[in-house]
């Protein structure tokens, strides 16, 4: 198998067998392609004793659109290299990559079949007390140890160039920051919120702030981001959670990763107005989500601060006033990018099942309108909202 070709199940099986000692000589392997993702092929290879591994292969185009949307297979390298780096920095909460093959743009990784995708669990109103603390640890460690606080100038620049990822960044640049604010053909707007969506096309005050957030996304290489921190990139069970799918990774603003996650927790919060009819069950779930958002920020920011204070080797960045300002700036970015995520998931190309699975279209429209309104508030007020208590007050006020 020298040149790139799309894997069949047989190819995936051979690839898994060749690159792991897990299966043993005589084991009978089986393989299925089961990926529900947007871009790639995902295979599960299993032996007759129940040992299994995952093979993920990048196609030279976006799977959800087809060959008319070509896309570099180098994204498999980015995914493998980001996950390997992040796993060194946070082994508990990063999926394990066993092998990466550049020719075939294929990754062999651990099978997380005893975990579930966070998004489906949150839609089903499940609660995981450890969610926020574990993801805060993942974000603090991966982002701190790839930043200027931890790396020398030359090392950091080498990594910035290793993870430029121009094609996948362009997707984010378009889908996050451009399409939702104009009448773009890629947008997907439900008829119930057409008026609210059209207001975005003419909202120059909002567009100015989104331009600033986009400019920062383009030109603030603070840390090696995961780049796609939504609840479909997180596997969870009762004890642990693990992050997968880092093909959008690049050096960008720290608040983008934190904000994407906060945005997805907020989308879950808002969607329960439509998903959970029983008001007491709904309030319990929404309360849980607000507590997780609060805990996520508190633990992320306190760990990041502690790392800056205790681990920073660069004398000029040890200044405590600078470090305070740095945290303040991550906070504002987090709110801004969370707001962008709320808006783009509501009117852009890539929706989320949280909102789309609300069966009553009027109710769904009401939830979507709330997402647009809260998204706009987060973007516009990101420098005024001073702390988490004020954010929670804003979210609860939004409920009225
Ligand atoms: P894409 O990048 O194409 O969106 P993902 O990495 O999100 O692909 O994977 C798509 C789906 O494949 C996931 O939602 C999950 O169901 C399954 N999957 C991916 N990686 C694993 C894994 N390590 N273990 C188990 N299932 C996985
Ligand atoms: Mg993906």
Coordinates of C-alpha atoms and ligand atoms in Angstrom, one line a residue:
X1 CA 0.0 0.0 0.0
X2 CA 2.1 2.9 -1.2
X3 CA 0.0 5.6 -2.9
X4 CA -3.0 7.2 -1.4
X5 CA -6.3 5.5 -2.0
X6 CA -9.6 5.5 -0.2
X7 CA -9.6 2.6 2.3
X8 CA -12.0 -0.3 2.0
X9 CA -12.8 -2.2 5.2
X10 CA -10.2 -4.7 4.2
X11 CA -7.6 -2.0 3.8
X12 CA -8.5 -0.5 7.2
X13 CA -8.2 -4.0 8.8
X14 CA -4.8 -4.6 7.3
X15 CA -3.6 -1.1 8.3
X16 CA -4.8 -1.7 11.9
X17 CA -3.2 -5.1 12.1
X18 CA 0.1 -3.9 10.6
X19 CA 0.5 -1.0 13.0
X20 CA -0.5 -2.5 16.3
X21 CA 0.5 -5.6 18.3
X22 CA -2.9 -5.7 19.8
X23 CA -4.6 -8.2 17.7
X24 CA -2.2 -11.2 17.7
X25 CA -1.3 -13.5 14.9
X26 CA -4.3 -15.7 14.6
X27 CA -7.1 -13.4 15.5
X28 CA -10.0 -13.1 13.2
X29 CA -10.6 -9.5 12.4
X30 CA -13.8 -7.7 11.4
X31 CA -14.3 -4.2 10.3
X32 CA -17.1 -1.7 9.7
X33 CA -17.2 1.9 8.5
X34 CA -19.4 3.8 10.9
X35 CA -18.4 7.4 11.0
X36 CA -21.1 9.9 11.3
X37 CA -18.7 12.8 10.9
X38 CA -18.7 15.5 8.3
X39 CA -15.4 15.1 6.7
X40 CA -13.7 11.7 7.1
X41 CA -14.0 7.9 7.0
X42 CA -14.0 6.2 10.4
X43 CA -13.6 2.4 10.7
X44 CA -13.8 0.1 13.7
X45 CA -11.5 -2.9 13.5
X46 CA -12.2 -5.7 16.0
X47 CA -10.9 -9.2 16.8
X48 CA -12.9 -12.1 18.0
X49 CA -11.9 -11.4 21.5
X50 CA -13.5 -8.0 21.5
X51 CA -10.3 -5.9 21.2
X52 CA -10.9 -3.0 18.9
X53 CA -9.2 0.0 17.4
X54 CA -10.3 2.9 15.3
X55 CA -8.9 3.9 11.8
X56 CA -9.7 7.4 10.7
X57 CA -8.9 8.3 7.1
X58 CA -9.0 11.8 5.5
X59 CA -10.7 11.9 2.1
X60 CA -9.4 14.4 -0.5
X61 CA -12.7 16.1 -0.2
X62 CA -15.3 16.9 2.5
X63 CA -17.4 13.8 3.0
X64 CA -20.6 15.7 3.8
X65 CA -20.5 17.6 0.5
X66 CA -18.6 15.3 -1.9
X67 CA -15.9 15.7 -4.5
X68 CA -17.0 19.2 -5.4
X69 CA -15.5 20.4 -2.1
X70 CA -11.8 19.4 -2.3
X71 CA -9.9 19.4 1.0
X72 CA -6.3 18.7 1.8
X73 CA -5.5 15.3 3.3
X74 CA -2.7 17.0 5.3
X75 CA -5.5 17.6 7.8
X76 CA -4.8 14.0 9.0
X77 CA -1.3 15.0 9.9
X78 CA -2.5 18.1 11.8
X79 CA -5.0 15.9 13.7
X80 CA -2.5 13.3 14.6
X81 CA 0.2 15.8 15.6
X82 CA -2.1 18.0 17.6
X83 CA -3.5 14.9 19.4
X84 CA -0.1 13.5 20.1
X85 CA 1.1 16.8 21.5
X86 CA -2.0 17.4 23.5
X87 CA -1.9 13.9 24.9
X88 CA 1.7 14.5 26.2
X89 CA 0.3 17.6 28.0
X90 CA -2.9 16.1 29.2
X91 CA -2.9 12.3 28.8
X92 CA -6.1 11.7 30.8
X93 CA -8.3 13.6 28.5
X94 CA -6.9 13.2 25.0
X95 CA -7.6 10.2 22.8
X96 CA -4.5 8.1 22.2
X97 CA -3.0 8.0 18.6
X98 CA -1.1 4.8 18.0
X99 CA 0.0 5.4 14.5
X100 CA -0.2 8.0 11.7
X101 CA 0.5 7.2 8.1
X102 CA 1.1 10.3 5.9
X103 CA 0.7 8.4 2.5
X104 CA -2.8 7.2 3.3
X105 CA -3.7 10.2 5.5
X106 CA -4.8 7.6 8.1
X107 CA -4.7 7.5 11.9
X108 CA -4.9 4.5 14.1
X109 CA -6.3 5.3 17.5
X110 CA -7.8 3.9 20.6
X111 CA -11.5 2.9 20.4
X112 CA -13.6 4.9 22.8
X113 CA -16.6 2.7 22.5
X114 CA -17.1 2.7 26.2
X115 CA -17.6 6.4 26.0
X116 CA -20.5 8.4 24.4
X117 CA -20.5 11.6 22.4
X118 CA -21.1 14.5 24.8
X119 CA -23.6 16.2 22.5
X120 CA -26.0 13.3 22.4
X121 CA -25.7 12.8 26.2
X122 CA -26.5 16.5 26.8
X123 CA -29.5 16.3 24.4
X124 CA -30.8 13.4 26.5
X125 CA -30.4 15.6 29.6
X126 CA -27.7 13.4 31.1
X127 CA -25.4 15.0 33.8
X128 CA -21.7 14.4 34.4
X129 CA -20.4 16.1 37.5
X130 CA -16.8 15.8 36.3
X131 CA -17.3 17.4 32.9
X132 CA -16.2 20.9 33.6
X133 CA -13.2 20.1 35.8
X134 CA -11.8 17.6 33.4
X135 CA -12.2 19.8 30.3
X136 CA -10.8 22.8 32.3
X137 CA -7.6 20.7 33.0
X138 CA -7.4 19.7 29.3
X139 CA -7.7 23.4 28.1
X140 CA -5.4 24.8 30.8
X141 CA -2.6 22.3 30.2
X142 CA -2.7 22.1 26.4
X143 CA -3.0 25.9 25.9
X144 CA -0.5 27.0 28.6
X145 CA 2.2 24.6 27.6
X146 CA 2.0 25.5 23.9
X147 CA 2.1 29.3 24.6
X148 CA 4.8 31.9 24.8
X149 CA 4.8 31.4 28.6
X150 CA 6.2 27.9 28.2
X151 CA 8.1 27.9 24.8
X152 CA 11.1 29.9 23.7
X153 CA 10.6 32.2 20.7
X154 CA 12.3 30.0 18.2
X155 CA 10.5 26.8 19.4
X156 CA 7.1 28.6 19.3
X157 CA 7.7 29.8 15.8
X158 CA 8.7 26.4 14.6
X159 CA 5.4 25.1 16.0
X160 CA 3.4 27.9 14.5
X161 CA 4.7 26.9 11.1
X162 CA 4.2 23.2 11.7
X163 CA 0.5 23.9 12.4
X164 CA -0.4 26.5 9.9
X165 CA -3.4 24.5 8.6
X166 CA -4.6 27.2 6.1
X167 CA -7.4 25.2 4.4
X168 CA -9.2 24.2 7.5
X169 CA -8.7 27.6 9.1
X170 CA -10.3 29.1 6.0
X171 CA -13.4 27.0 6.7
X172 CA -13.6 28.4 10.2
X173 CA -12.9 31.9 8.9
X174 CA -15.8 31.7 6.5
X175 CA -18.4 29.7 8.5
X176 CA -17.8 31.4 11.8
X177 CA -17.1 35.0 11.0
X178 CA -18.4 35.7 7.5
X179 CA -21.4 33.7 6.3
X180 CA -23.8 34.3 9.2
X181 CA -23.5 38.1 8.7
X182 CA -24.5 38.2 5.1
X183 CA -27.0 36.5 2.8
X184 CA -24.6 33.6 1.9
X185 CA -25.8 30.6 0.0
X186 CA -24.1 28.3 2.4
X187 CA -26.3 29.5 5.3
X188 CA -29.1 27.4 6.5
X189 CA -31.9 29.5 8.1
X190 CA -35.1 28.0 9.3
X191 CA -38.1 30.0 8.1
X192 CA -39.2 30.8 11.7
X193 CA -36.2 33.0 12.3
X194 CA -35.7 34.5 8.8
X195 CA -36.3 38.1 10.2
X196 CA -33.8 37.7 13.0
X197 CA -31.3 36.2 10.6
X198 CA -31.7 39.1 8.2
X199 CA -31.1 41.6 11.0
X200 CA -27.5 40.1 11.2
X201 CA -26.8 41.1 7.6
X202 CA -27.4 44.8 8.5
X203 CA -26.0 45.0 12.0
X204 CA -22.9 47.0 11.5
X205 CA -22.2 47.4 15.2
X206 CA -22.2 43.7 15.6
X207 CA -20.2 43.1 12.4
X208 CA -17.5 45.5 13.6
X209 CA -17.0 43.3 16.7
X210 CA -17.1 40.1 14.7
X211 CA -14.5 41.6 12.4
X212 CA -12.3 42.2 15.5
X213 CA -12.8 38.6 16.6
X214 CA -12.0 37.3 13.1
X215 CA -8.9 39.5 12.9
X216 CA -7.7 38.0 16.2
X217 CA -8.4 34.5 14.9
X218 CA -6.2 35.3 11.9
X219 CA -3.4 37.0 13.7
X220 CA -3.1 36.0 17.4
X221 CA -1.1 32.8 17.6
X222 CA -1.2 32.4 21.4
X223 CA -1.4 28.6 21.7
X224 CA -1.9 25.4 19.8
X225 CA -5.7 25.1 19.7
X226 CA -7.8 22.1 19.3
X227 CA -9.7 24.3 16.9
X228 CA -13.1 22.5 17.0
X229 CA -14.0 22.2 20.7
X230 CA -17.7 21.4 20.3
X231 CA -19.6 18.8 22.2
X232 CA -19.3 16.4 19.2
X233 CA -15.5 16.3 19.7
X234 CA -15.8 15.1 23.3
X235 CA -16.3 11.6 24.4
X236 CA -17.6 11.1 28.0
X237 CA -18.7 8.4 30.5
X238 CA -19.4 8.4 34.2
X239 CA -15.7 8.6 35.1
X240 CA -13.9 10.4 32.4
X241 CA -13.9 12.4 29.2
X242 CA -11.6 12.5 26.2
X243 CA -11.2 14.9 23.4
X244 CA -11.0 13.7 19.7
X245 CA -11.0 15.2 16.2
X246 CA -8.3 17.9 16.3
X247 CA -8.0 18.4 12.5
X248 CA -8.8 22.1 12.8
X249 CA -5.9 22.6 15.2
X250 CA -3.6 25.6 14.7
X251 CA -1.9 28.4 16.6
X252 CA -4.7 30.9 17.5
X253 CA -6.3 32.8 20.3
X254 CA -6.8 30.8 23.5
X255 CA -10.3 32.2 24.0
X256 CA -11.4 30.4 20.7
X257 CA -11.1 26.9 22.2
X258 CA -12.6 28.0 25.6
X259 CA -15.3 30.0 23.9
X260 CA -16.3 27.2 21.5
X261 CA -16.9 24.9 24.4
X262 CA -18.8 27.5 26.4
X263 CA -20.9 28.2 23.3
X264 CA -21.8 24.6 22.9
X265 CA -22.8 24.3 26.6
X266 CA -25.0 27.4 26.1
X267 CA -26.5 25.9 23.0
X268 CA -27.4 22.9 25.1
X269 CA -28.9 25.2 27.8
X270 CA -31.1 27.1 25.3
X271 CA -32.2 24.0 23.4
X272 CA -33.7 22.5 26.6
X273 CA -36.4 25.1 26.3
X274 CA -37.5 23.1 23.3
X275 CA -36.3 19.6 24.2
X276 CA -37.5 19.2 27.8
X277 CA -41.2 20.0 28.3
X278 CA -41.3 19.2 32.0
X279 CA -40.3 22.5 33.7
X280 CA -38.7 21.0 36.7
X281 CA -36.6 18.6 34.7
X282 CA -35.6 21.4 32.4
X283 CA -34.6 23.8 35.3
X284 CA -32.5 21.0 36.8
X285 CA -30.7 20.4 33.6
X286 CA -30.2 24.1 32.8
X287 CA -28.9 24.7 36.4
X288 CA -26.5 21.9 35.9
X289 CA -25.2 23.4 32.6
X290 CA -24.8 26.8 34.2
X291 CA -22.8 25.3 37.1
X292 CA -20.6 23.5 34.6
X293 CA -19.9 26.7 32.6
X294 CA -19.1 28.5 35.8
X295 CA -16.8 25.7 37.0
X296 CA -15.2 25.4 33.6
X297 CA -14.1 29.0 33.6
X298 CA -13.1 29.1 37.3
X299 CA -11.0 26.0 37.1
X300 CA -9.5 26.9 33.7
X301 CA -8.6 30.4 34.7
X302 CA -7.2 29.4 38.1
X303 CA -5.0 26.7 36.6
X304 CA -3.8 28.9 33.8
X305 CA -3.0 31.6 36.3
X306 CA -1.1 29.2 38.5
X307 CA 0.9 27.9 35.6
X308 CA 1.8 31.5 34.6
X309 CA 2.9 32.3 38.1
X310 CA 4.8 29.1 38.8
X311 CA 6.1 27.8 35.5
X312 CA 6.9 30.8 33.3
X313 CA 10.6 30.9 32.5
X314 CA 10.5 34.1 30.4
X315 CA 11.4 37.0 32.8
X316 CA 9.4 39.7 31.0
X317 CA 6.2 37.6 30.9
X318 CA 6.4 37.0 34.7
X319 CA 5.0 40.4 35.4
X320 CA 1.9 39.9 37.4
X321 CA 0.0 42.9 36.0
X322 CA 0.6 41.6 32.5
X323 CA -0.6 38.2 33.5
X324 CA -3.8 39.7 35.0
X325 CA -4.4 41.5 31.7
X326 CA -3.7 38.4 29.8
X327 CA -6.4 36.5 31.7
X328 CA -8.9 39.4 31.3
X329 CA -8.3 39.3 27.5
X330 CA -8.8 35.5 27.4
X331 CA -12.1 36.1 29.2
X332 CA -13.3 38.7 26.8
X333 CA -12.3 36.5 23.8
X334 CA -14.0 33.5 25.4
X335 CA -17.3 35.4 25.6
X336 CA -16.9 36.8 22.0
X337 CA -16.1 33.4 20.4
X338 CA -18.9 31.7 22.4
X339 CA -21.3 34.3 21.0
X340 CA -20.0 33.6 17.4
X341 CA -20.6 29.9 18.0
X342 CA -24.2 30.5 19.1
X343 CA -24.9 32.5 16.0
X344 CA -23.1 30.4 13.4
X345 CA -24.7 27.1 14.7
X346 CA -28.1 28.7 14.4
X347 CA -28.0 30.3 10.9
X348 CA -24.8 29.0 9.3
X349 CA -24.0 25.8 7.3
X350 CA -23.2 23.5 10.3
X351 CA -26.1 23.3 12.7
X352 CA -26.2 21.4 16.0
X353 CA -28.5 18.5 16.8
X354 CA -29.4 20.2 20.1
X355 CA -31.5 22.8 18.2
X356 CA -32.3 20.8 15.1
X357 CA -33.8 17.9 17.1
X358 CA -36.5 20.1 18.6
X359 CA -39.5 18.7 16.8
X360 CA -42.0 21.5 17.2
X361 CA -40.8 24.1 14.7
X362 CA -42.3 27.1 16.6
X363 CA -40.6 26.1 19.7
X364 CA -37.4 25.5 17.8
X365 CA -37.6 28.9 16.3
X366 CA -38.0 30.4 19.8
X367 CA -34.9 28.7 20.9
X368 CA -33.0 29.7 17.8
X369 CA -34.0 33.3 18.4
X370 CA -32.7 33.1 21.9
X371 CA -29.4 31.8 20.6
X372 CA -29.1 34.7 18.2
X373 CA -30.0 37.2 20.9
X374 CA -27.6 35.8 23.5
X375 CA -24.8 35.4 20.9
X376 CA -25.1 39.1 20.0
X377 CA -25.1 40.1 23.7
X378 CA -22.0 38.1 24.4
X379 CA -20.1 39.6 21.4
X380 CA -21.1 43.2 22.1
X381 CA -20.7 43.0 25.9
X382 CA -17.6 40.9 26.2
X383 CA -15.5 43.7 27.6
X384 CA -18.3 44.9 30.0
X385 CA -19.2 41.6 31.6
X386 CA -16.7 41.5 34.4
X387 CA -17.1 38.0 35.7
X388 CA -19.0 34.7 35.6
X389 CA -21.7 36.0 38.0
X390 CA -22.6 38.7 35.5
X391 CA -22.6 36.2 32.6
X392 CA -24.9 33.9 34.5
X393 CA -27.2 36.8 35.3
X394 CA -27.3 37.8 31.6
X395 CA -28.2 34.2 30.6
X396 CA -30.9 33.9 33.2
X397 CA -32.3 37.3 32.2
X398 CA -32.3 36.1 28.6
X399 CA -34.7 33.3 29.7
X400 CA -37.5 35.9 30.5
Ligands
LIG1 P1 -15.0 13.9 11.5 O1 -13.7 14.7 11.7 O2 -15.2 13.4 10.1 O3 -16.1 14.8 12.0 P2 -14.9 12.5 14.0 O4 -13.4 12.5 14.5 O5 -15.7 13.6 14.6 O6 -14.9 12.7 12.4 O7 -15.5 11.1 14.1 C1 -16.8 10.8 13.6 C2 -17.4 9.8 14.5 O8 -16.7 8.6 14.5 C3 -17.6 10.2 15.9 O9 -18.7 10.9 16.2 C4 -17.6 8.9 16.7 O10 -18.9 8.3 16.6 C5 -16.7 8.0 15.8 N1 -15.3 8.0 16.4 C6 -14.3 8.8 16.0 N2 -13.2 8.6 16.8 C7 -13.5 7.6 17.6 C8 -12.8 6.8 18.6 N3 -11.6 7.1 18.9 N4 -13.5 5.8 19.3 C9 -14.8 5.6 19.0 N5 -15.5 6.2 18.0 C10 -14.9 7.2 17.3
LIG2 MG1 -13.8 16.6 12.2

